[in-house]
PDB file of N, CA and C in Angstrom:
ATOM      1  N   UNK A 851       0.843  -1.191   0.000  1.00 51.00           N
ATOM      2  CA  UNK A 851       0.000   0.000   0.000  1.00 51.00           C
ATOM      3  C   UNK A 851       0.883   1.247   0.000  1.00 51.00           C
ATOM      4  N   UNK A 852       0.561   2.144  -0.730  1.00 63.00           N
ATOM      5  CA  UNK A 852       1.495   3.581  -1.256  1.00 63.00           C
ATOM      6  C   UNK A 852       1.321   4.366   0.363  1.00 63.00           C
ATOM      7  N   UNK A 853       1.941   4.751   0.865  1.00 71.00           N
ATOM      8  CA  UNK A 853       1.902   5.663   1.980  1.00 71.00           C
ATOM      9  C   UNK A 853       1.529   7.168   1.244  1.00 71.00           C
ATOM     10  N   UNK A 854       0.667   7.729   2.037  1.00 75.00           N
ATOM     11  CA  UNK A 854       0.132   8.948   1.691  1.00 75.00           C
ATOM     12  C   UNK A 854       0.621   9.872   3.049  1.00 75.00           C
ATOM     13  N   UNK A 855       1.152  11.166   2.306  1.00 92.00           N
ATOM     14  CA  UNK A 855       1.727  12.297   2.806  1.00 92.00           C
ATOM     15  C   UNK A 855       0.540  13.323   3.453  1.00 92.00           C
ATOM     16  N   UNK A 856       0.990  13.653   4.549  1.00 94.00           N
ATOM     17  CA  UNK A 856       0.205  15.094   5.247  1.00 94.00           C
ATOM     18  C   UNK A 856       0.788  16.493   5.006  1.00 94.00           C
ATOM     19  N   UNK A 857       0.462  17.545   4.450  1.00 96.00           N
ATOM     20  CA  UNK A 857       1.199  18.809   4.435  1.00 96.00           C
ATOM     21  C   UNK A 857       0.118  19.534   5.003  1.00 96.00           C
ATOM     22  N   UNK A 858       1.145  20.541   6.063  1.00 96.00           N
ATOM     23  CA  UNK A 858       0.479  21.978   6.219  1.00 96.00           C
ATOM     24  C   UNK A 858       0.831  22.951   5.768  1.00 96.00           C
ATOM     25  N   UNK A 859       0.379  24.011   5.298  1.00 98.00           N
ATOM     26  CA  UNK A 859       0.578  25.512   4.492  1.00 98.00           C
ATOM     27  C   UNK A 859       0.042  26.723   5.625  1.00 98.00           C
ATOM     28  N   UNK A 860       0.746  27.845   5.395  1.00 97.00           N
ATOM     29  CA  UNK A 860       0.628  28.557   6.532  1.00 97.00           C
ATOM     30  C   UNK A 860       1.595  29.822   6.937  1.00 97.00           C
ATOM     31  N   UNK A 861       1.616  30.328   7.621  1.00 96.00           N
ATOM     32  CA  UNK A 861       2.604  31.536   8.182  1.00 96.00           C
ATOM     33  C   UNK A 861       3.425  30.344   9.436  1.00 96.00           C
ATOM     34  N   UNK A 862       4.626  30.766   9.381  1.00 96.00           N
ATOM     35  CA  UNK A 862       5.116  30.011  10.280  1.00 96.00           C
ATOM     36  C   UNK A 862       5.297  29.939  12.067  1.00 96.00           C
ATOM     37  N   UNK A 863       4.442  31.078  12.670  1.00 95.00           N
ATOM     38  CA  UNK A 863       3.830  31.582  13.351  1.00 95.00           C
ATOM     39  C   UNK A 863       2.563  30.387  13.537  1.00 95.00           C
ATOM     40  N   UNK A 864       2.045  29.602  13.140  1.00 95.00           N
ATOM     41  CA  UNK A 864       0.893  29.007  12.986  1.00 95.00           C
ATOM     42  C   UNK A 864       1.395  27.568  13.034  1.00 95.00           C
ATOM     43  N   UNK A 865       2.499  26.847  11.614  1.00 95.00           N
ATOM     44  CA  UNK A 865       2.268  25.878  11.636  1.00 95.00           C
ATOM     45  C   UNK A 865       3.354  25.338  11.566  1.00 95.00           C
ATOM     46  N   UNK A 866       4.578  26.290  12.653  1.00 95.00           N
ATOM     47  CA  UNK A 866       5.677  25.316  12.843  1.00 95.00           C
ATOM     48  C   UNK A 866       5.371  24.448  13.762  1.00 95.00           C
ATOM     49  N   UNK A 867       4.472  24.238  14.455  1.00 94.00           N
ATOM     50  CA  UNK A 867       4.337  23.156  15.594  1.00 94.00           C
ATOM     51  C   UNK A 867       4.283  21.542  15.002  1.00 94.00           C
ATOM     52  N   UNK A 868       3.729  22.105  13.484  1.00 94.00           N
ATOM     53  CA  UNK A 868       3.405  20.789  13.051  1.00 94.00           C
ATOM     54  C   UNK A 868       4.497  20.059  12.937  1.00 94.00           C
ATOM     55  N   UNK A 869       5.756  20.091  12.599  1.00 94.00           N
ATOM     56  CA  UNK A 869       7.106  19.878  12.284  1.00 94.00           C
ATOM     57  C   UNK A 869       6.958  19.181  13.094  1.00 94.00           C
ATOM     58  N   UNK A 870       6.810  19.052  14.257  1.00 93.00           N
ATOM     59  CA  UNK A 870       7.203  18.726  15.686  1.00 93.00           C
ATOM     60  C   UNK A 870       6.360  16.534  15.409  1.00 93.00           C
ATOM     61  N   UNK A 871       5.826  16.822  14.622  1.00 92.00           N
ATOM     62  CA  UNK A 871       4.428  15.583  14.440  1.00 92.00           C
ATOM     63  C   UNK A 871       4.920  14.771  13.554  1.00 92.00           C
ATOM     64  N   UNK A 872       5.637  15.604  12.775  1.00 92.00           N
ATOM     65  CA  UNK A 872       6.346  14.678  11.550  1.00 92.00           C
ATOM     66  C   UNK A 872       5.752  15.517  10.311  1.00 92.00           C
ATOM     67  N   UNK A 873       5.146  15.894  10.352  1.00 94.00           N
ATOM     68  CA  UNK A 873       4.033  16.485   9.296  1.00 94.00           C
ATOM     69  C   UNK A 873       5.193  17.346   7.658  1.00 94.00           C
ATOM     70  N   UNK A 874       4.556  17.529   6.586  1.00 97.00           N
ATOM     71  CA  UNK A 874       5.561  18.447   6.307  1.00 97.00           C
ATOM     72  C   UNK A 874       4.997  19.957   5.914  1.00 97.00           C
ATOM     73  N   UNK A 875       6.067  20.680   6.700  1.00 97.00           N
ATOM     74  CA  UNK A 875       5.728  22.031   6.856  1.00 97.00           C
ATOM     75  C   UNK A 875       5.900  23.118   5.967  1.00 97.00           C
ATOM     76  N   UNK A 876       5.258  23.994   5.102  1.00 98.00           N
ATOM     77  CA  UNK A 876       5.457  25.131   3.656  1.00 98.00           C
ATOM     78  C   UNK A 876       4.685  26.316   4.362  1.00 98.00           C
ATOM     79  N   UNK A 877       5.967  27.107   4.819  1.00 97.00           N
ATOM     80  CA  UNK A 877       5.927  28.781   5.210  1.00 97.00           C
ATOM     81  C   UNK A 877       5.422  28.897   3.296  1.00 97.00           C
ATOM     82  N   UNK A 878       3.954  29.389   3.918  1.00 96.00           N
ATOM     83  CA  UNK A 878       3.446  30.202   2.444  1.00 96.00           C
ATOM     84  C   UNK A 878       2.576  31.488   2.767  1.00 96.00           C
ATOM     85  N   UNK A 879       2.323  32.385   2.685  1.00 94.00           N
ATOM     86  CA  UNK A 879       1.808  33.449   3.147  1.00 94.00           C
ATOM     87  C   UNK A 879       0.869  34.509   1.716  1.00 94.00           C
ATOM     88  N   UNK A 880       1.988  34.377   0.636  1.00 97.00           N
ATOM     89  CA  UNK A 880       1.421  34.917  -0.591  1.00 97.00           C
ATOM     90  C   UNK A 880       0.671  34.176  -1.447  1.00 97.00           C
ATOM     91  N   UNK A 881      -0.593  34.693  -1.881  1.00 96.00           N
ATOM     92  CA  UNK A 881      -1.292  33.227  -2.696  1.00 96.00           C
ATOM     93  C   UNK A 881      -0.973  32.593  -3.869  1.00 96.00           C
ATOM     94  N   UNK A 882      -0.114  33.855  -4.906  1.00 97.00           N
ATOM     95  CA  UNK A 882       0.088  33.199  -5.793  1.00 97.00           C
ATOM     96  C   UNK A 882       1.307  31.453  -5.390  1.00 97.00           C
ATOM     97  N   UNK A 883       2.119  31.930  -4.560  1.00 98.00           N
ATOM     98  CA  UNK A 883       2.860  30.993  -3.621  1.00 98.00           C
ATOM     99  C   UNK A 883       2.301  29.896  -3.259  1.00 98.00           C
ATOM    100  N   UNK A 884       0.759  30.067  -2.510  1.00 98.00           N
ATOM    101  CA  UNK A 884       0.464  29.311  -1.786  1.00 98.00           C
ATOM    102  C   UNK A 884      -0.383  28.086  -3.091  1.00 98.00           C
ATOM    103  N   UNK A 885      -1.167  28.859  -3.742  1.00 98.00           N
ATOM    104  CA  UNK A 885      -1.948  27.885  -5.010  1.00 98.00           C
ATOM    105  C   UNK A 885      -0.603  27.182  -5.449  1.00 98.00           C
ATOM    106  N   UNK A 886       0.530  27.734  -6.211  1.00 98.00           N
ATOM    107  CA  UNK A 886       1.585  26.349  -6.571  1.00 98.00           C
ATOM    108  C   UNK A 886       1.866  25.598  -5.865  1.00 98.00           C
ATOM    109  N   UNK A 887       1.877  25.743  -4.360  1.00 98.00           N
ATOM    110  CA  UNK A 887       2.592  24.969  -3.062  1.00 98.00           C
ATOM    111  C   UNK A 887       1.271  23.491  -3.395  1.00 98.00           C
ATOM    112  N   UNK A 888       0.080  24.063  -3.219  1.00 98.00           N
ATOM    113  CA  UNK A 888      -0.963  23.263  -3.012  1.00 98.00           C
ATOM    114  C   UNK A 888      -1.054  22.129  -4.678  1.00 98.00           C
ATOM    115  N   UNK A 889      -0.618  23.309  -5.733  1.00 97.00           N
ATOM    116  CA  UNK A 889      -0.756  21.897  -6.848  1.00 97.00           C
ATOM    117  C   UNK A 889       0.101  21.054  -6.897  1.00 97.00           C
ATOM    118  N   UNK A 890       1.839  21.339  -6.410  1.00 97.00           N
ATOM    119  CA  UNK A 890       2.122  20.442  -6.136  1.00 97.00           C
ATOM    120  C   UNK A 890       2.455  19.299  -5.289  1.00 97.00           C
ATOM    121  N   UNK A 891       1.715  19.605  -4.143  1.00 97.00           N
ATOM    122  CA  UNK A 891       1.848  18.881  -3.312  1.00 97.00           C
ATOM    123  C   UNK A 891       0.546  17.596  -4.212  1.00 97.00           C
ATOM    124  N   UNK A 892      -0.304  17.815  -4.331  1.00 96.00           N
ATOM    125  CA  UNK A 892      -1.212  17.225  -5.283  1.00 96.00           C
ATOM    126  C   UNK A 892      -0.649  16.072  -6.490  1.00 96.00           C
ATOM    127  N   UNK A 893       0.028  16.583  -7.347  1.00 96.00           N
ATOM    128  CA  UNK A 893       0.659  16.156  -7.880  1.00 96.00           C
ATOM    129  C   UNK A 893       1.739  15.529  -7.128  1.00 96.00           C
ATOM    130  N   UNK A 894       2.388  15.605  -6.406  1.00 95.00           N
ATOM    131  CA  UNK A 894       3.350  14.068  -5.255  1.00 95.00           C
ATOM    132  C   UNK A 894       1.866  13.689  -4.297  1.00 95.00           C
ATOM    133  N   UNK A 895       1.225  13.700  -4.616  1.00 93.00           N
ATOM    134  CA  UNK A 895       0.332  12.475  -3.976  1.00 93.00           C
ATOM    135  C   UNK A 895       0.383  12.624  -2.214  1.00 93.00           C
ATOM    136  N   UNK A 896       0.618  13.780  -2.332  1.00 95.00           N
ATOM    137  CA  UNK A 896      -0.265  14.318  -0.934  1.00 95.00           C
ATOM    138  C   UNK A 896      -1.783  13.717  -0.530  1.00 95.00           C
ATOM    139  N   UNK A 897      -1.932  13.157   0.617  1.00 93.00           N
ATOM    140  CA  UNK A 897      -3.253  12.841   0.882  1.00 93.00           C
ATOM    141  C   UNK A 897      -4.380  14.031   1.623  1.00 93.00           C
ATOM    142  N   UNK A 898      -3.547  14.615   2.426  1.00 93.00           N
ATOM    143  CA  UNK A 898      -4.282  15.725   2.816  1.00 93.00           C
ATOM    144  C   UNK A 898      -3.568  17.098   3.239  1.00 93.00           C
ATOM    145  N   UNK A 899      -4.346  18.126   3.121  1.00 94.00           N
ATOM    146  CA  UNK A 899      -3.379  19.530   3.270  1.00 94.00           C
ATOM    147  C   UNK A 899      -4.222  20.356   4.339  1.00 94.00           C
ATOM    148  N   UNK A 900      -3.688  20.391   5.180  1.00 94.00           N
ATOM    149  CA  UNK A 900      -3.907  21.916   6.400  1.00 94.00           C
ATOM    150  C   UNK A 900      -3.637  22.617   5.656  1.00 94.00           C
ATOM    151  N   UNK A 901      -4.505  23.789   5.917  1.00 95.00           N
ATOM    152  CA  UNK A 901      -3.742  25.169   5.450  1.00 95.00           C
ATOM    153  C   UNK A 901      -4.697  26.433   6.447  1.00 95.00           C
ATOM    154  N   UNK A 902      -3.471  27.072   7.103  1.00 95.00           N
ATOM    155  CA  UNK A 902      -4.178  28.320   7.755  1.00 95.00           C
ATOM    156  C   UNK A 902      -5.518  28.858   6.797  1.00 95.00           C
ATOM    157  N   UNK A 903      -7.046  29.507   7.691  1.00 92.00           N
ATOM    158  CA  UNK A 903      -8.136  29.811   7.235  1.00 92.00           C
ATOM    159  C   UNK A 903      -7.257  30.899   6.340  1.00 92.00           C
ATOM    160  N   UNK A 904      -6.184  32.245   7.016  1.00 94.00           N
ATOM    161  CA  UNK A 904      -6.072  33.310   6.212  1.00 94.00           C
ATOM    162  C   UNK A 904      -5.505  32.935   4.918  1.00 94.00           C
ATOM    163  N   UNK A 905      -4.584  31.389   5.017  1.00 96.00           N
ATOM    164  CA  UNK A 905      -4.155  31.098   3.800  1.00 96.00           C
ATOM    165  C   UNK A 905      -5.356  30.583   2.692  1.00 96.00           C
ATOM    166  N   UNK A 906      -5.857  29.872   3.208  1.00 95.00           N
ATOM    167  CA  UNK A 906      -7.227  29.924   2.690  1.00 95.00           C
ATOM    168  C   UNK A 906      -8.019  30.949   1.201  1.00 95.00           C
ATOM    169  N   UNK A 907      -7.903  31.526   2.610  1.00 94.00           N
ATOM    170  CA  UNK A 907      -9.001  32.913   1.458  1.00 94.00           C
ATOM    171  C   UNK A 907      -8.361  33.508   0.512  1.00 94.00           C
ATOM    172  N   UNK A 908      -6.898  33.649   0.680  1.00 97.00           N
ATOM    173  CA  UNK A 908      -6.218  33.723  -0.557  1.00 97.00           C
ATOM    174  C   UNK A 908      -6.375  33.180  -1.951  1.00 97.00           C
ATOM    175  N   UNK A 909      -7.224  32.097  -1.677  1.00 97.00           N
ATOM    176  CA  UNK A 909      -6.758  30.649  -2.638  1.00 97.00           C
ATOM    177  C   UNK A 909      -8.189  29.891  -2.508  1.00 97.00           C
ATOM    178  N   UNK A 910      -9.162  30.468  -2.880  1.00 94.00           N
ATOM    179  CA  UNK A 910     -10.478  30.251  -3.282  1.00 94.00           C
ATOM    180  C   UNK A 910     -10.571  28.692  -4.414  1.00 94.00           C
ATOM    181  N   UNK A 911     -10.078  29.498  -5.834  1.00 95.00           N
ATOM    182  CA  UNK A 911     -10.389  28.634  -6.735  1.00 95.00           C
ATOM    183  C   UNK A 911      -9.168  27.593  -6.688  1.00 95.00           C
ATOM    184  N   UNK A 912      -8.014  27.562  -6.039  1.00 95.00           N
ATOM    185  CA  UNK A 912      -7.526  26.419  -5.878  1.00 95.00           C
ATOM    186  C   UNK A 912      -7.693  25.129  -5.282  1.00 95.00           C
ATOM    187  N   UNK A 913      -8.655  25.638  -4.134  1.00 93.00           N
ATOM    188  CA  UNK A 913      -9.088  24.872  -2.957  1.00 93.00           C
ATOM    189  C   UNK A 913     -10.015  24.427  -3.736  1.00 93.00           C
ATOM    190  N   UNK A 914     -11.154  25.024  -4.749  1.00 92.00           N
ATOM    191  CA  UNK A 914     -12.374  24.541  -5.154  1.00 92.00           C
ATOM    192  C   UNK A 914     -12.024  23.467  -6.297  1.00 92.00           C
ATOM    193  N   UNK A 915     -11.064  23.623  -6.728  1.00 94.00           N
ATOM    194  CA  UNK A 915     -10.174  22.803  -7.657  1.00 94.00           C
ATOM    195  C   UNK A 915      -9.941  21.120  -7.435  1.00 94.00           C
ATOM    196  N   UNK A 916     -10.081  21.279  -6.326  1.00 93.00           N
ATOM    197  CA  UNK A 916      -9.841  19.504  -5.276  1.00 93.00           C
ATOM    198  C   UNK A 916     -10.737  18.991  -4.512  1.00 93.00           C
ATOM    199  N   UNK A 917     -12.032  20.310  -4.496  1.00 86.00           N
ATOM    200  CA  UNK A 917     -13.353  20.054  -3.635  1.00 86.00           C
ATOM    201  C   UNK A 917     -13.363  18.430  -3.975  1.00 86.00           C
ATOM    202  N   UNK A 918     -13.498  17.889  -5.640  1.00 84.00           N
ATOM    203  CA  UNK A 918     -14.206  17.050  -6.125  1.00 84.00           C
ATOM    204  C   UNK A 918     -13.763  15.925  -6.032  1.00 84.00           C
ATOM    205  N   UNK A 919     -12.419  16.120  -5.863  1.00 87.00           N
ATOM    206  CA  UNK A 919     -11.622  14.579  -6.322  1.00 87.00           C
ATOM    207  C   UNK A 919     -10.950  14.347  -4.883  1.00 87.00           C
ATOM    208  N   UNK A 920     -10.396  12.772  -5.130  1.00 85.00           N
ATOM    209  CA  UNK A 920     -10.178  11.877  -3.989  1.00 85.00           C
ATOM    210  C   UNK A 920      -9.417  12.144  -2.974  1.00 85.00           C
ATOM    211  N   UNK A 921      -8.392  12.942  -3.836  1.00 90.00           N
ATOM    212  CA  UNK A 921      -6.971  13.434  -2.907  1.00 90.00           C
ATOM    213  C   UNK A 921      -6.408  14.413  -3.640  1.00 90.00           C
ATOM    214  N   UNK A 922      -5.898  15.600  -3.216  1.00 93.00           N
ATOM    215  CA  UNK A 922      -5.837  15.811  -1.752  1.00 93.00           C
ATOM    216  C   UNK A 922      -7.156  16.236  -1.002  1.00 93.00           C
ATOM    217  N   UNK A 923      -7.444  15.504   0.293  1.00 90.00           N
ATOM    218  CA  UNK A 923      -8.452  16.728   0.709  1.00 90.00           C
ATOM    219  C   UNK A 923      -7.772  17.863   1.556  1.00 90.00           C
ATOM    220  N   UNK A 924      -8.189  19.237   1.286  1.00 92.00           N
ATOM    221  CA  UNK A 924      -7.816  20.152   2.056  1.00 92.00           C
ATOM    222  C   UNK A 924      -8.679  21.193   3.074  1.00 92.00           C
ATOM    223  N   UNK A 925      -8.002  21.079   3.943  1.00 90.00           N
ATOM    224  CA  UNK A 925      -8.818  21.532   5.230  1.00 90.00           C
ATOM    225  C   UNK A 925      -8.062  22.418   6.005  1.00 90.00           C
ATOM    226  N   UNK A 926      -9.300  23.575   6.080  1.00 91.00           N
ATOM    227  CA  UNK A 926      -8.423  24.890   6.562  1.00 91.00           C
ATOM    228  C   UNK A 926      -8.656  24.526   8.094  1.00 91.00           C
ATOM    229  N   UNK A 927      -7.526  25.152   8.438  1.00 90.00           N
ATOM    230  CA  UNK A 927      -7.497  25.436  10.314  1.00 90.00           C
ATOM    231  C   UNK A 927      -7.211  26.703  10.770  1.00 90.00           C
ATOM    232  N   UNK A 928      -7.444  26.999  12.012  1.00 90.00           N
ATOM    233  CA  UNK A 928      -7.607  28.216  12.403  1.00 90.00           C
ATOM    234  C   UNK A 928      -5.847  28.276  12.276  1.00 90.00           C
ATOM    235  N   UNK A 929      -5.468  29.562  12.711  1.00 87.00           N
ATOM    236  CA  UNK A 929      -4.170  30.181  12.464  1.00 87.00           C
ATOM    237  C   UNK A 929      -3.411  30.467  13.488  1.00 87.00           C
ATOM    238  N   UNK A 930      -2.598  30.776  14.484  1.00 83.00           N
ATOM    239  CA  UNK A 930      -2.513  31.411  15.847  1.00 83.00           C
ATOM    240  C   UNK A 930      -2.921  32.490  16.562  1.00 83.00           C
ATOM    241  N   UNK A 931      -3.912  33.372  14.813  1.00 81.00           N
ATOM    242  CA  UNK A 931      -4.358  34.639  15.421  1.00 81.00           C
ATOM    243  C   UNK A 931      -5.900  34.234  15.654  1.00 81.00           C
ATOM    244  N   UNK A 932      -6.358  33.289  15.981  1.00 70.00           N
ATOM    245  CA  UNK A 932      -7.355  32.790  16.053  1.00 70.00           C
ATOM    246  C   UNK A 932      -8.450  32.093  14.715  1.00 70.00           C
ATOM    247  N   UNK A 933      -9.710  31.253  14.949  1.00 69.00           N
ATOM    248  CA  UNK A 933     -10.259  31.168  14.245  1.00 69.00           C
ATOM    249  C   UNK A 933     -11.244  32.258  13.258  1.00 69.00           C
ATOM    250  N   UNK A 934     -11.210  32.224  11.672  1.00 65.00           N
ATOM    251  CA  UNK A 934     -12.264  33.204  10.945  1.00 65.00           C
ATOM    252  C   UNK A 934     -13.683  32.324  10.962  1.00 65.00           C
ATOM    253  N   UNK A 935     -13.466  30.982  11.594  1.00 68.00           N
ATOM    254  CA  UNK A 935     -14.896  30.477  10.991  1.00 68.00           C
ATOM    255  C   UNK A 935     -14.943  29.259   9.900  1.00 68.00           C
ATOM    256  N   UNK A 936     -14.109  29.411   8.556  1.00 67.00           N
ATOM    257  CA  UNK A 936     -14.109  28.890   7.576  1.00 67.00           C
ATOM    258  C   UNK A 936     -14.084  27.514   7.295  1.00 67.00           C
ATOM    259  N   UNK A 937     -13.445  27.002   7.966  1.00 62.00           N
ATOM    260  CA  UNK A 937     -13.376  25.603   8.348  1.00 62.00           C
ATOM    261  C   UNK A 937     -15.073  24.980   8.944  1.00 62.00           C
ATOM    262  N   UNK A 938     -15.719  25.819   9.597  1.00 63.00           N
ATOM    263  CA  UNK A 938     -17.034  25.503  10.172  1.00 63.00           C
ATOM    264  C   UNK A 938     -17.870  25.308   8.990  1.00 63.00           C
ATOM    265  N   UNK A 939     -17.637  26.427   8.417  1.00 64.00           N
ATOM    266  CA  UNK A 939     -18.708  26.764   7.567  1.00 64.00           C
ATOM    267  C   UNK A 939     -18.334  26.037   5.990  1.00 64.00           C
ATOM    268  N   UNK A 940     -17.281  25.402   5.770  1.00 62.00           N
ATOM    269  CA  UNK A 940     -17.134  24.453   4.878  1.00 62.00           C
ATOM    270  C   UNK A 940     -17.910  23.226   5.339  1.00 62.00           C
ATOM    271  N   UNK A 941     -17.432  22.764   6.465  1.00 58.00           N
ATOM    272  CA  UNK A 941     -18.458  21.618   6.889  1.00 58.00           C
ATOM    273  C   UNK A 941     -19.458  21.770   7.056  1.00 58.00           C
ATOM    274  N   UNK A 942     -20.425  22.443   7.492  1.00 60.00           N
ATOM    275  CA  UNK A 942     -21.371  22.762   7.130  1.00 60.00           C
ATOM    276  C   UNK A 942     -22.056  22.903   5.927  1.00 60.00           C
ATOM    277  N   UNK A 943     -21.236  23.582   5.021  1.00 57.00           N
ATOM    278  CA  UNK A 943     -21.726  23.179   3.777  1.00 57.00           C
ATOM    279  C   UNK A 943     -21.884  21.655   2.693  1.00 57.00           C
ATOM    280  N   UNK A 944     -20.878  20.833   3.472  1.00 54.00           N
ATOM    281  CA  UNK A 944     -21.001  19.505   2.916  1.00 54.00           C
ATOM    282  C   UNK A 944     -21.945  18.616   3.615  1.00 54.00           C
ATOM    283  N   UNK A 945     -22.320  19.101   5.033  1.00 50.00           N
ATOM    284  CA  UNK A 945     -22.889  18.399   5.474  1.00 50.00           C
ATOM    285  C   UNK A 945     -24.497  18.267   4.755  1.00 50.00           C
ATOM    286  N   UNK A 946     -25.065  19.925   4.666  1.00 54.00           N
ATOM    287  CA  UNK A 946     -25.835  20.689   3.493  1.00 54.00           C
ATOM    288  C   UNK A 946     -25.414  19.596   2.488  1.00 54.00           C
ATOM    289  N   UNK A 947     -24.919  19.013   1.857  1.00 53.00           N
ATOM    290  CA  UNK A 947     -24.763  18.812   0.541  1.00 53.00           C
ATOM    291  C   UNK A 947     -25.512  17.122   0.501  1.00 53.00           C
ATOM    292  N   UNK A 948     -24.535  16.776   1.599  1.00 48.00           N
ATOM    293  CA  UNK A 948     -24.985  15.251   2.281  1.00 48.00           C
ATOM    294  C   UNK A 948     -26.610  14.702   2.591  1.00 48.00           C
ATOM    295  N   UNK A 949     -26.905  15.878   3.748  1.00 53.00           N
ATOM    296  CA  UNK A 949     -28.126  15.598   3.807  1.00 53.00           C
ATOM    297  C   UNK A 949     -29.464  16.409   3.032  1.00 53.00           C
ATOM    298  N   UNK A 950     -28.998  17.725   2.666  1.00 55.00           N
ATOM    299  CA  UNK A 950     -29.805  18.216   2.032  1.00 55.00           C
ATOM    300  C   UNK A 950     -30.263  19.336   2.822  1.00 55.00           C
ATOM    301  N   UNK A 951     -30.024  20.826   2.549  1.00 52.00           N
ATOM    302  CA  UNK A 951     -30.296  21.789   3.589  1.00 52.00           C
ATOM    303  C   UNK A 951     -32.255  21.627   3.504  1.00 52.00           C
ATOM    304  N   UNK A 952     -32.640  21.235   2.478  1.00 50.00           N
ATOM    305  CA  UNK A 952     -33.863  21.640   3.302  1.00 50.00           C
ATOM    306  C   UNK A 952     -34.427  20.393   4.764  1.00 50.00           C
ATOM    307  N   UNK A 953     -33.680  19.267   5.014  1.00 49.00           N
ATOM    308  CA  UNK A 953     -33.897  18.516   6.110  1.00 49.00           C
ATOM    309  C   UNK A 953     -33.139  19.058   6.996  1.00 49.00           C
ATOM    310  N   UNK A 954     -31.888  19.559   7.126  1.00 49.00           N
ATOM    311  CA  UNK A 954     -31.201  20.486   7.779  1.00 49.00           C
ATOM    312  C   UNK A 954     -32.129  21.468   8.440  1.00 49.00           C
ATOM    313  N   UNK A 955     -32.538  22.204   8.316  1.00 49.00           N
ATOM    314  CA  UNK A 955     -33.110  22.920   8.191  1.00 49.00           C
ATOM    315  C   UNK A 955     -34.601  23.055   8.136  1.00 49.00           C
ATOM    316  N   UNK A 956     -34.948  22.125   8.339  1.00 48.00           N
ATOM    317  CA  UNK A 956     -36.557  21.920   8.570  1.00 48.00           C
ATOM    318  C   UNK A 956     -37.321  22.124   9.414  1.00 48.00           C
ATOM    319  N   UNK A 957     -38.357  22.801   9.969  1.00 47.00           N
ATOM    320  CA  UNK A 957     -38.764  23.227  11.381  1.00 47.00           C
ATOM    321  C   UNK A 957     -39.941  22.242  11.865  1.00 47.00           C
ATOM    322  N   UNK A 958     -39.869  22.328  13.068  1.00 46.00           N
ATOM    323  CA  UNK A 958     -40.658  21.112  13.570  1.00 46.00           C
ATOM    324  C   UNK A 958     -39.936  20.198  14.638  1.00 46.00           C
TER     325      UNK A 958
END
């Protein structure tokens, strides 16, 4: 079985701790930076990617780029300057997707 890789993306303020886990760690802060970091980690068969929420929002259509397919999945985490939310409200939206916001959401 192929061993699959973990990367986090991030300010290093945030996600040098990960180092500490084994994890592998990419000080990225600028988006055009951060979208290449993320395709190629993709391309070496990264299984999943942290990436700070602020790195995140940088990098919209990259992230939406991998929504679909198997690997990588990527999942934002809060940052050290605290959480924006984004991470919630992605799950939330799949969960929406899963069950269907109008049962979600149904009163009664």
């Amino acid at each position: 079985m192929k061993e699959r890789k973990i990367a986090v993306i991030g300010d290093p303020g945030s996600v040098m701790i990960f180092k500490a886990i084994g994890l592998d760690v990419y000080y990225e802060e600028q988006g055009p930076m951060i979208e290449k970091r993320i395709h190629k980690l993709a391309d070496k068969g990264y299984a999943v990617i942290y990436i700070t929420e602020e790195a995140a929002q940088l990098v919209p259509e990259a992230i939406d780029y991998y929504t679909t397919a198997t690997f990588p999945a990527i999942i934002p985490i809060p940052s050290a300057k605290g959480s924006l939310g984004l991470g919630m409200k992605r799950l939330k939206g799949n969960v929406e997707k899963a069950v269907g916001a109008d049962i979600l959401f149904k009163e009664g």
